[in-house]
C-alpha positions in Angstrom: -0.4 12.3 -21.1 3.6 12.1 -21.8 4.1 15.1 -19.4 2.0 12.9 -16.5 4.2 9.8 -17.2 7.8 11.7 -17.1 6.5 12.9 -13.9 5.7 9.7 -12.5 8.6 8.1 -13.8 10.9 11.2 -11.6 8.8 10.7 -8.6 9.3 7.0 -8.7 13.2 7.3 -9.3 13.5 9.7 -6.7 11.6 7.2 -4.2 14.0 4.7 -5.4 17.1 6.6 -4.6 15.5 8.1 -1.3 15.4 4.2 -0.3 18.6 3.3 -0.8 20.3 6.0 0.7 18.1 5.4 3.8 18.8 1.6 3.7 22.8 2.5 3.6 22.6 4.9 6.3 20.9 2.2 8.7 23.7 0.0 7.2 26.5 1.9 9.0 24.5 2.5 12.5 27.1 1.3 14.8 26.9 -1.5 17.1 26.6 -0.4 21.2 28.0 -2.0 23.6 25.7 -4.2 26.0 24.7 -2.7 29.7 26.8 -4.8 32.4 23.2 -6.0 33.2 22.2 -7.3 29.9 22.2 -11.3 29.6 23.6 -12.9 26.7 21.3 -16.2 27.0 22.2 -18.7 25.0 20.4 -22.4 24.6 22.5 -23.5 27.2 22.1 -21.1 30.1 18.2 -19.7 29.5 17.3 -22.1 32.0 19.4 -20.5 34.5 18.7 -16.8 33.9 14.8 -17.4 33.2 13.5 -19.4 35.8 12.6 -17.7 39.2 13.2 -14.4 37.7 11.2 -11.9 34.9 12.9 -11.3 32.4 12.6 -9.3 28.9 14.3 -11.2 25.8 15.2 -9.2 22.7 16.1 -11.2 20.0 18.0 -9.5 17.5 20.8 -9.6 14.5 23.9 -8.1 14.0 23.0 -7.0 10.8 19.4 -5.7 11.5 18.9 -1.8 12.0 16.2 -1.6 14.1 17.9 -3.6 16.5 21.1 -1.4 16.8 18.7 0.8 17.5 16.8 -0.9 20.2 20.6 -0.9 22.1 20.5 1.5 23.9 17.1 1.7 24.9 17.8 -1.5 26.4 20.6 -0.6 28.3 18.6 2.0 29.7 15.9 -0.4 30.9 18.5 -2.7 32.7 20.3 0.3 34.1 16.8 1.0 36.0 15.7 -2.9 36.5 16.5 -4.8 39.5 15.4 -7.5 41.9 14.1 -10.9 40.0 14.0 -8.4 37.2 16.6 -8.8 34.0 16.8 -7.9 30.6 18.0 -10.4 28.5 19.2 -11.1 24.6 18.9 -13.6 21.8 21.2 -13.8 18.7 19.0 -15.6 16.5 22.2 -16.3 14.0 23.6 -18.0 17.0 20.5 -19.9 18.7 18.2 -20.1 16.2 16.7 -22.9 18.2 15.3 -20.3 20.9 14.6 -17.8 18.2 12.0 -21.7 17.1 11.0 -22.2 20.2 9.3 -19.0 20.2 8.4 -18.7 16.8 10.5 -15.4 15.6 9.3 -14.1 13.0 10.6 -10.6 12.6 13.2 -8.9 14.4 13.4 -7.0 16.7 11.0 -8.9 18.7 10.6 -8.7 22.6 9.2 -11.6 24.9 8.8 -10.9 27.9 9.4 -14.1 30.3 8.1 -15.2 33.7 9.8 -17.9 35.1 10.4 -19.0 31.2 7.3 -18.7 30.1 6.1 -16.0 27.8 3.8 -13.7 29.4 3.9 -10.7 26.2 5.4 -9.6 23.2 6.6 -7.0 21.4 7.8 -6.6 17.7 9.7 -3.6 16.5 11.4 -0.9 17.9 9.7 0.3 21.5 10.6 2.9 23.9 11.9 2.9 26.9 8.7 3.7 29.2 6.6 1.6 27.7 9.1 -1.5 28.1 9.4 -0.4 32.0 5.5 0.0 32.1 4.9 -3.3 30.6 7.5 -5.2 32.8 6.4 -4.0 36.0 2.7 -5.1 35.3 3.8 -8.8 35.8 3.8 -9.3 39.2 
């Protein structure tokens, strides 16, 4: 019975470390820089950008790993978007009004927009084909 529990009790501390090393490694994944492409939509111009055109809204922290990592996936997408097409992005620190208005919940989450209206959405980190697939379904 002791020998079971001094087991446990390493397995469990060794989770414990395991997770904090990974949270400090996603700590320091650094920031990329946006795709000449990429929108920076704010409260004031989402009008603007969103109407007449389709356009797929990450909203996202500075301080949220999965987002740094959905960077440069992104800037792949609106290296390959064009037409009414766009790729667009949300910081929720900033406009947490938006990040209301379409009830955010976790981050990173992915609305896709036609003329301003949201048409799907996506939570997490997702990859580049299936972003392209999913955009070019709304017509």
């Amino acid at each position: 019975m002791q020998t079971t529990l001094i087991v446990f009790v390493i397995i469990f501390g060794l989770i414990i470390i395991l997770y904090y090393v990974a949270k400090a490694k996603m700590k320091n994944i650094p920031m990329v820089s946006d795709h000449e492409n990429i929108i920076n939509i704010t409260e004031n111009n989402f009008n603007q950008y969103t109407k007449g055109n389709i356009v797929l809204v990450d909203f996202w922290a500075g301080w949220c790993a999965p987002c740094k990592m959905m960077a440069p996936i992104l800037n792949d997408v609106a290296n390959d978007l064009n037409g009414n097409y766009k790729v667009g992005k949300v910081d929720i620190e900033k406009f947490q009004s938006l990040a209301n208005k379409f009830k955010v919940r976790s981050i990173p989450t992915l609305i896709l927009l036609k003329d301003g209206k949201e048409i799907n959405r996506f939570v997490g980190v997702k990859q580049k084909d299936f972003l392209i697939k999913e955009i070019n379904k709304v017509k």
